[in-house]
PDB file of C-alpha atoms in Angstrom:
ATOM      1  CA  UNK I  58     -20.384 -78.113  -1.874  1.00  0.00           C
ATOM      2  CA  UNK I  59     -23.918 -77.842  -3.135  1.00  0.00           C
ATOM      3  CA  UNK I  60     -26.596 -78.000  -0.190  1.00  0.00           C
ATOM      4  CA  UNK I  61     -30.429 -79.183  -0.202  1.00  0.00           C
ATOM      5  CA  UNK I  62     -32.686 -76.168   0.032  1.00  0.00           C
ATOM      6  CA  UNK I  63     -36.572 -77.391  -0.262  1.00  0.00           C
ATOM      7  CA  UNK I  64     -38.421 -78.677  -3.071  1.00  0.00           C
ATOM      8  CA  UNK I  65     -41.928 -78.010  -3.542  1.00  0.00           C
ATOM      9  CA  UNK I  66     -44.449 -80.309  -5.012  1.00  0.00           C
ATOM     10  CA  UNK I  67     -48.329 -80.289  -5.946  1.00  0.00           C
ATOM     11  CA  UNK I  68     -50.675 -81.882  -8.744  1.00  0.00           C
ATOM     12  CA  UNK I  69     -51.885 -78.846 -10.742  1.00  0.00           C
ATOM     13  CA  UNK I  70     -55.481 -80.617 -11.628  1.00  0.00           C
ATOM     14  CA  UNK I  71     -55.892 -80.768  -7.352  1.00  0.00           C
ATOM     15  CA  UNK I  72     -54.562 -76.783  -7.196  1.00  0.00           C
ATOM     16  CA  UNK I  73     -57.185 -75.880  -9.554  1.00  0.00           C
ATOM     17  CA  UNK I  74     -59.955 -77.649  -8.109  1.00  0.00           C
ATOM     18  CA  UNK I  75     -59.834 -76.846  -3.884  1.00  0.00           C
ATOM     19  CA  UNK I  76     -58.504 -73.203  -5.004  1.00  0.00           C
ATOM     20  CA  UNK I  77     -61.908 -71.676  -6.080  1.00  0.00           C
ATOM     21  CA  UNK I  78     -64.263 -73.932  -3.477  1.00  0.00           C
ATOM     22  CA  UNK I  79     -62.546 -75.032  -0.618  1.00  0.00           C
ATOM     23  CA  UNK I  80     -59.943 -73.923   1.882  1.00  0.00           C
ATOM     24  CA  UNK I  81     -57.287 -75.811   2.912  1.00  0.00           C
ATOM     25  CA  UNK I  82     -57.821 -77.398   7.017  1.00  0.00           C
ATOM     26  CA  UNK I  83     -54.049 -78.332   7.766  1.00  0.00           C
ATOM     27  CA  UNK I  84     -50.490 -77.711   7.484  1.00  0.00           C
ATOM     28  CA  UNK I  85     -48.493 -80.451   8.903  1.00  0.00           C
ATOM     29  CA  UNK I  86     -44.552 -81.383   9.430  1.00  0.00           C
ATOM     30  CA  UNK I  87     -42.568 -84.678   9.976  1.00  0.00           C
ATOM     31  CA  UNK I  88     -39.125 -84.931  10.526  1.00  0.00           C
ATOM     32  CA  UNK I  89     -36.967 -87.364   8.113  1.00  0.00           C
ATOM     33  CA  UNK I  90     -35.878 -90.857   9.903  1.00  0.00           C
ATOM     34  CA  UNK I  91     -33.232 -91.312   7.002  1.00  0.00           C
ATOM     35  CA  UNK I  92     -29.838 -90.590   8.440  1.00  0.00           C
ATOM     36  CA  UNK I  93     -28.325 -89.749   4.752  1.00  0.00           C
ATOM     37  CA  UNK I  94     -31.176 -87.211   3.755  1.00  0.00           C
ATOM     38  CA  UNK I  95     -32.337 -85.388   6.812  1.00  0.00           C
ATOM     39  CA  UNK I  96     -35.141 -82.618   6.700  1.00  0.00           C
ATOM     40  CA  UNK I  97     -38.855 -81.957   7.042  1.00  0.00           C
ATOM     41  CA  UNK I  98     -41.512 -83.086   4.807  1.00  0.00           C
ATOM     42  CA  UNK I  99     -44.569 -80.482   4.709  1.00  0.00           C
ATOM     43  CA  UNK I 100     -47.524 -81.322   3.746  1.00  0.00           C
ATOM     44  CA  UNK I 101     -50.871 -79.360   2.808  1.00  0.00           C
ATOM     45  CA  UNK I 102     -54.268 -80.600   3.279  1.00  0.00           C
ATOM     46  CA  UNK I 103     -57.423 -79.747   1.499  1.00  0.00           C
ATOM     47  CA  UNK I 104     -61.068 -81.219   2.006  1.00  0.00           C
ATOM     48  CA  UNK I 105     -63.355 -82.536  -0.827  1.00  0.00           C
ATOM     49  CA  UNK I 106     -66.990 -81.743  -2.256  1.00  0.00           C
ATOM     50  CA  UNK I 107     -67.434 -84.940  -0.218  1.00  0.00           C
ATOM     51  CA  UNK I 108     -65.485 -83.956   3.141  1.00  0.00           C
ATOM     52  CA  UNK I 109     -62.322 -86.093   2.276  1.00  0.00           C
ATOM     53  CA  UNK I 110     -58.929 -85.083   2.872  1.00  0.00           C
ATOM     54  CA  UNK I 111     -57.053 -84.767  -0.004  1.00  0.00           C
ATOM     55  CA  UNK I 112     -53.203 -83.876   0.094  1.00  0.00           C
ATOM     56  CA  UNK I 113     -52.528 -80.906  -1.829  1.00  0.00           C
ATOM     57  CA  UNK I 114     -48.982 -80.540  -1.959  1.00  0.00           C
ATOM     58  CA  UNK I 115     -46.131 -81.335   0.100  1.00  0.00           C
ATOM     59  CA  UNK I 116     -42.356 -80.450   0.150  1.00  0.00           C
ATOM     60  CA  UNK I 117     -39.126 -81.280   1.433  1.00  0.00           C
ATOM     61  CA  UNK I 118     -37.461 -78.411   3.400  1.00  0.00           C
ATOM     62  CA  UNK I 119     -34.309 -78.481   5.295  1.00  0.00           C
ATOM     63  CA  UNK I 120     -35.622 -76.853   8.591  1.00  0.00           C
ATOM     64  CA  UNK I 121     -39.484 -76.677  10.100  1.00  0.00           C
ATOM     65  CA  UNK I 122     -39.732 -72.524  10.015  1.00  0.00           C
ATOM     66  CA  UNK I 123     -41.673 -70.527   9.725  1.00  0.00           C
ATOM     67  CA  UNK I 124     -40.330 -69.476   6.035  1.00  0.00           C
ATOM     68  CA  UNK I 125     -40.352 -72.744   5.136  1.00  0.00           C
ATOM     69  CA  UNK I 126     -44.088 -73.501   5.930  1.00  0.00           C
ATOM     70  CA  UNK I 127     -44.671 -69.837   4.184  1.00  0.00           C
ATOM     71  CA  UNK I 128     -42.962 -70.989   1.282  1.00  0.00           C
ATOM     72  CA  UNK I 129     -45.257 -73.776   0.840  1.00  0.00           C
ATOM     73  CA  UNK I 130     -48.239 -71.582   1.419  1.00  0.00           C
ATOM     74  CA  UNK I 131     -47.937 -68.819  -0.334  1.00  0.00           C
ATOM     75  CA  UNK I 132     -45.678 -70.837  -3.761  1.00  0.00           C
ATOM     76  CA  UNK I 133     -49.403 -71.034  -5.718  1.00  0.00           C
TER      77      UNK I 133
END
């Protein structure tokens, strides 16, 4: 039986942009309302030059833990 691990996603021209000027502000989690795929859906968010808030990646994990946000943090 094969079993859903994470998945990790992120737009390499954003990456490249907030990672020499700008830190990221949050680190969020939501839990999946889906009854057929259940998990967490990470997400990472950066600010613009102009003070938006930009997503910078997100992921899918099977558990909110503290690996699985340290995955996401440390992947790039």
């Amino acid at each position: 039986m094969i079993v859903f691990f994470r998945a990790f996603i992120a737009l390499g021209f954003v990456v490249n942009i907030l990672r020499d000027c700008f830190s990221m502000n949050s680190l969020d989690g939501t839990q999946s309302k889906n009854n057929k795929y259940r998990g967490v859906i990470l997400t990472l968010i950066g600010r613009d030059g102009n003070g938006n808030n930009i997503t910078v990646a997100f992921a899918v994990v099977h558990s909110e833990n503290m690996q699985c946000f340290l995955a996401l943090c440390c992947r790039w």
